[in-house]
């Protein structure tokens, strides 16, 4: 009897070896093409080099959803069974297309591009739960975020979003885990939706997928390049990190003549060695605004590990494609855009003219576009002495030439109101010291830096090596009615015009924390948006010739 059983087992094992590979517990090699994009911010139309309106379509204009469609289609048709397309979040918010149409074009063009999955971004929650769930209900791909905790019946895990999704590529299970920046809590100041630690959440989900036999695991999310690198270091089960949020341009030049038009912030991909063992995990991001489409070809062995040597066998192709004039826009996609463009015609009318390039600058630098915006804000209130706006609210530049409403929406897409704040000079100094405390002696360009643009003030700051946070303002002057400047008076009340993003919301105090510990005499929400204020100011003051005026300065010294 024992011999019969042994023969039976031997025959069974021999037959099992002949079964199709997906029916046995054996791995197989996999070649996977990964396309990825991030921070589209509703940039459906092509833009110029400053990510502003493309005035004269030419090879010098970039992006546009029609070009992206062409390129992804070309790659997918080459390897249809082994290509996935990932969106790393912030599909929403940034142009008139979102300001006026909300999620409707996102549904149409998201389904048209047919993403495999999309990681949720902070701006995808800008219209709260009710702005996201109709999108979720009508798209053909899953939305991912492993670090969302919601008790809201209107935002349900497993219906509106998922911690992860698993797709099968040529018989191999590929898991994709989402994550989103914890700063998204600003959209939910009353705490109805919570955003927990990304690293711990992705690790838990990766362990779950691994236990279920998922061999290849990708993190797809929206927390910024620095967090992406930490994920790769701290979660060794990952095989790839696809990120967004920081609009980081990663690129590896092929030779010394290969010089891209954008500043390179790191290698593409960035190879990160895990803190546990010697596993190396690629990290990628593709700047923003549909200007680039990332593409990796990954080769995995039978155990689901990238082949070695990694930079030739494991990752056999890696490139972010520039969506310039060499990529022909897809005609069907262009036709789909017409009905939306026709509804925006009122915003294409000329409001004024700029004689200079109104350009964004660094987080701790004065910019002439910041000066123009804050000048338009201070004009909203007759009694305002100072205006301020956060750099993050300024999203684009305005080239020399005619200025349209559309141009202003590229710059100010969030429709924040211009609010009024009254406080004593001593409290105003405290608030600016809070902003100045974000400056870094070691890294002058470190985000968020000073983070403000100003009108009606001249502020000089010094940052020392020994960290003089709280005592960085060396001179603070306020513009008087004669156009000159007087020293800030500690016991005098001042009226400020501020963007509502800096104001108090719900249980939260002030969004950037500038006024959290400051005594406010009066706070009045505005009725005019920053777009409306800027449009009126352009019409009144055209031609525009805004300059850098020394409204604030930052100096670095070993000591005071």
PDB file of N, CA and C in Angstrom, residues 92 98 102-104 106-107 118 120 123-141 143 148 150 152-162 188 193:
ATOM      1  N   UNK A  92      -6.521  67.441  -9.729  1.00  0.00           N
ATOM      2  CA  UNK A  92      -7.366  68.618  -9.570  1.00  0.00           C
ATOM      3  C   UNK A  92      -6.542  69.903  -9.432  1.00  0.00           C
ATOM      4  N   UNK A  98     -10.405  73.506 -13.797  1.00  0.00           N
ATOM      5  CA  UNK A  98     -10.940  73.021 -12.532  1.00  0.00           C
ATOM      6  C   UNK A  98     -11.773  74.090 -11.826  1.00  0.00           C
ATOM      7  N   UNK A 102     -14.811  71.984 -12.182  1.00  0.00           N
ATOM      8  CA  UNK A 102     -14.590  71.028 -11.096  1.00  0.00           C
ATOM      9  C   UNK A 102     -14.219  69.651 -11.652  1.00  0.00           C
ATOM     10  N   UNK A 103     -14.836  68.573 -11.146  1.00  0.00           N
ATOM     11  CA  UNK A 103     -14.354  67.224 -11.468  1.00  0.00           C
ATOM     12  C   UNK A 103     -14.812  66.717 -12.838  1.00  0.00           C
ATOM     13  N   UNK A 104     -15.701  67.428 -13.521  1.00  0.00           N
ATOM     14  CA  UNK A 104     -16.294  66.878 -14.749  1.00  0.00           C
ATOM     15  C   UNK A 104     -15.262  66.559 -15.835  1.00  0.00           C
ATOM     16  N   UNK A 106     -12.165  66.069 -15.383  1.00  0.00           N
ATOM     17  CA  UNK A 106     -11.240  65.077 -14.816  1.00  0.00           C
ATOM     18  C   UNK A 106     -11.756  63.660 -15.069  1.00  0.00           C
ATOM     19  N   UNK A 107     -13.065  63.488 -14.966  1.00  0.00           N
ATOM     20  CA  UNK A 107     -13.672  62.185 -15.238  1.00  0.00           C
ATOM     21  C   UNK A 107     -13.463  61.799 -16.699  1.00  0.00           C
ATOM     22  N   UNK A 118      -4.542  55.599  -9.517  1.00  0.00           N
ATOM     23  CA  UNK A 118      -4.165  56.978  -9.187  1.00  0.00           C
ATOM     24  C   UNK A 118      -4.030  57.116  -7.680  1.00  0.00           C
ATOM     25  N   UNK A 120      -4.098  59.425  -4.489  1.00  0.00           N
ATOM     26  CA  UNK A 120      -4.775  60.682  -4.187  1.00  0.00           C
ATOM     27  C   UNK A 120      -3.776  61.748  -3.751  1.00  0.00           C
ATOM     28  N   UNK A 123      -4.597  68.271  -3.232  1.00  0.00           N
ATOM     29  CA  UNK A 123      -5.527  69.162  -3.931  1.00  0.00           C
ATOM     30  C   UNK A 123      -6.736  68.423  -4.499  1.00  0.00           C
ATOM     31  N   UNK A 124      -6.663  67.104  -4.556  1.00  0.00           N
ATOM     32  CA  UNK A 124      -7.841  66.335  -4.973  1.00  0.00           C
ATOM     33  C   UNK A 124      -8.935  66.389  -3.914  1.00  0.00           C
ATOM     34  N   UNK A 125      -8.597  66.900  -2.724  1.00  0.00           N
ATOM     35  CA  UNK A 125      -9.575  67.087  -1.648  1.00  0.00           C
ATOM     36  C   UNK A 125      -9.938  68.559  -1.443  1.00  0.00           C
ATOM     37  N   UNK A 126      -9.566  69.436  -2.374  1.00  0.00           N
ATOM     38  CA  UNK A 126      -9.791  70.870  -2.158  1.00  0.00           C
ATOM     39  C   UNK A 126     -11.262  71.238  -2.051  1.00  0.00           C
ATOM     40  N   UNK A 127     -12.131  70.450  -2.649  1.00  0.00           N
ATOM     41  CA  UNK A 127     -13.567  70.674  -2.498  1.00  0.00           C
ATOM     42  C   UNK A 127     -14.192  69.620  -1.593  1.00  0.00           C
ATOM     43  N   UNK A 128     -13.372  69.219  -0.625  1.00  0.00           N
ATOM     44  CA  UNK A 128     -13.808  68.326   0.435  1.00  0.00           C
ATOM     45  C   UNK A 128     -14.281  66.981  -0.130  1.00  0.00           C
ATOM     46  N   UNK A 129     -15.058  66.249   0.656  1.00  0.00           N
ATOM     47  CA  UNK A 129     -15.519  64.924   0.252  1.00  0.00           C
ATOM     48  C   UNK A 129     -16.456  65.015  -0.945  1.00  0.00           C
ATOM     49  N   UNK A 130     -17.354  66.015  -0.903  1.00  0.00           N
ATOM     50  CA  UNK A 130     -18.344  66.117  -1.980  1.00  0.00           C
ATOM     51  C   UNK A 130     -17.714  66.472  -3.326  1.00  0.00           C
ATOM     52  N   UNK A 131     -16.473  66.968  -3.318  1.00  0.00           N
ATOM     53  CA  UNK A 131     -15.789  67.254  -4.566  1.00  0.00           C
ATOM     54  C   UNK A 131     -15.038  66.065  -5.129  1.00  0.00           C
ATOM     55  N   UNK A 132     -14.868  65.026  -4.312  1.00  0.00           N
ATOM     56  CA  UNK A 132     -14.109  63.856  -4.743  1.00  0.00           C
ATOM     57  C   UNK A 132     -14.981  62.658  -5.088  1.00  0.00           C
ATOM     58  N   UNK A 133     -16.025  62.411  -4.303  1.00  0.00           N
ATOM     59  CA  UNK A 133     -16.778  61.163  -4.477  1.00  0.00           C
ATOM     60  C   UNK A 133     -17.479  61.040  -5.832  1.00  0.00           C
ATOM     61  N   UNK A 134     -18.008  62.121  -6.436  1.00  0.00           N
ATOM     62  CA  UNK A 134     -18.584  61.936  -7.777  1.00  0.00           C
ATOM     63  C   UNK A 134     -17.535  61.512  -8.798  1.00  0.00           C
ATOM     64  N   UNK A 135     -16.332  62.037  -8.652  1.00  0.00           N
ATOM     65  CA  UNK A 135     -15.211  61.634  -9.503  1.00  0.00           C
ATOM     66  C   UNK A 135     -14.920  60.155  -9.302  1.00  0.00           C
ATOM     67  N   UNK A 136     -14.815  59.754  -8.023  1.00  0.00           N
ATOM     68  CA  UNK A 136     -14.529  58.353  -7.697  1.00  0.00           C
ATOM     69  C   UNK A 136     -15.590  57.419  -8.258  1.00  0.00           C
ATOM     70  N   UNK A 137     -16.849  57.841  -8.191  1.00  0.00           N
ATOM     71  CA  UNK A 137     -17.956  56.983  -8.634  1.00  0.00           C
ATOM     72  C   UNK A 137     -17.969  56.753 -10.140  1.00  0.00           C
ATOM     73  N   UNK A 138     -17.348  57.665 -10.905  1.00  0.00           N
ATOM     74  CA  UNK A 138     -17.520  57.638 -12.358  1.00  0.00           C
ATOM     75  C   UNK A 138     -16.239  57.357 -13.134  1.00  0.00           C
ATOM     76  N   UNK A 139     -15.152  57.063 -12.447  1.00  0.00           N
ATOM     77  CA  UNK A 139     -13.908  56.760 -13.155  1.00  0.00           C
ATOM     78  C   UNK A 139     -13.705  55.255 -13.264  1.00  0.00           C
ATOM     79  N   UNK A 140     -12.834  54.857 -14.180  1.00  0.00           N
ATOM     80  CA  UNK A 140     -12.630  53.438 -14.477  1.00  0.00           C
ATOM     81  C   UNK A 140     -11.382  52.870 -13.808  1.00  0.00           C
ATOM     82  N   UNK A 141     -10.768  53.625 -12.895  1.00  0.00           N
ATOM     83  CA  UNK A 141      -9.529  53.201 -12.239  1.00  0.00           C
ATOM     84  C   UNK A 141      -9.653  53.495 -10.748  1.00  0.00           C
ATOM     85  N   UNK A 143      -8.739  54.826  -6.918  1.00  0.00           N
ATOM     86  CA  UNK A 143      -8.022  55.868  -6.206  1.00  0.00           C
ATOM     87  C   UNK A 143      -7.421  55.246  -4.955  1.00  0.00           C
ATOM     88  N   UNK A 148      -5.333  57.112   5.000  1.00  0.00           N
ATOM     89  CA  UNK A 148      -6.536  57.900   5.289  1.00  0.00           C
ATOM     90  C   UNK A 148      -7.364  57.167   6.332  1.00  0.00           C
ATOM     91  N   UNK A 150     -11.119  57.648   7.891  1.00  0.00           N
ATOM     92  CA  UNK A 150     -12.352  58.418   7.740  1.00  0.00           C
ATOM     93  C   UNK A 150     -13.513  57.697   8.397  1.00  0.00           C
ATOM     94  N   UNK A 152     -16.411  59.160   8.044  1.00  0.00           N
ATOM     95  CA  UNK A 152     -17.499  59.760   7.291  1.00  0.00           C
ATOM     96  C   UNK A 152     -18.177  58.707   6.406  1.00  0.00           C
ATOM     97  N   UNK A 153     -19.496  58.659   6.484  1.00  0.00           N
ATOM     98  CA  UNK A 153     -20.239  57.694   5.663  1.00  0.00           C
ATOM     99  C   UNK A 153     -20.182  58.069   4.189  1.00  0.00           C
ATOM    100  N   UNK A 154     -19.813  59.328   3.896  1.00  0.00           N
ATOM    101  CA  UNK A 154     -19.748  59.773   2.506  1.00  0.00           C
ATOM    102  C   UNK A 154     -18.388  59.524   1.866  1.00  0.00           C
ATOM    103  N   UNK A 155     -17.397  59.086   2.658  1.00  0.00           N
ATOM    104  CA  UNK A 155     -16.082  58.744   2.123  1.00  0.00           C
ATOM    105  C   UNK A 155     -15.718  57.369   2.657  1.00  0.00           C
ATOM    106  N   UNK A 156     -15.901  56.359   1.830  1.00  0.00           N
ATOM    107  CA  UNK A 156     -15.833  54.982   2.300  1.00  0.00           C
ATOM    108  C   UNK A 156     -14.669  54.249   1.643  1.00  0.00           C
ATOM    109  N   UNK A 157     -13.800  53.678   2.482  1.00  0.00           N
ATOM    110  CA  UNK A 157     -12.739  52.829   1.957  1.00  0.00           C
ATOM    111  C   UNK A 157     -13.366  51.587   1.321  1.00  0.00           C
ATOM    112  N   UNK A 158     -12.862  51.208   0.182  1.00  0.00           N
ATOM    113  CA  UNK A 158     -13.425  50.075  -0.536  1.00  0.00           C
ATOM    114  C   UNK A 158     -14.496  50.484  -1.530  1.00  0.00           C
ATOM    115  N   UNK A 159     -14.880  51.751  -1.492  1.00  0.00           N
ATOM    116  CA  UNK A 159     -15.842  52.277  -2.450  1.00  0.00           C
ATOM    117  C   UNK A 159     -15.277  53.500  -3.157  1.00  0.00           C
ATOM    118  N   UNK A 160     -14.878  54.485  -2.378  1.00  0.00           N
ATOM    119  CA  UNK A 160     -14.365  55.728  -2.954  1.00  0.00           C
ATOM    120  C   UNK A 160     -12.842  55.730  -3.077  1.00  0.00           C
ATOM    121  N   UNK A 161     -12.189  54.978  -2.256  1.00  0.00           N
ATOM    122  CA  UNK A 161     -10.729  54.860  -2.324  1.00  0.00           C
ATOM    123  C   UNK A 161     -10.327  53.515  -1.710  1.00  0.00           C
ATOM    124  N   UNK A 162      -9.091  53.105  -1.987  1.00  0.00           N
ATOM    125  CA  UNK A 162      -8.578  51.820  -1.507  1.00  0.00           C
ATOM    126  C   UNK A 162      -7.167  52.040  -0.950  1.00  0.00           C
ATOM    127  N   UNK A 188      -9.472  69.620   6.023  1.00  0.00           N
ATOM    128  CA  UNK A 188     -10.443  69.106   6.990  1.00  0.00           C
ATOM    129  C   UNK A 188     -10.088  69.623   8.382  1.00  0.00           C
ATOM    130  N   UNK A 193     -11.710  63.937   8.456  1.00  0.00           N
ATOM    131  CA  UNK A 193     -10.875  62.965   7.766  1.00  0.00           C
ATOM    132  C   UNK A 193      -9.452  63.154   8.286  1.00  0.00           C
TER     133      UNK A 193
END
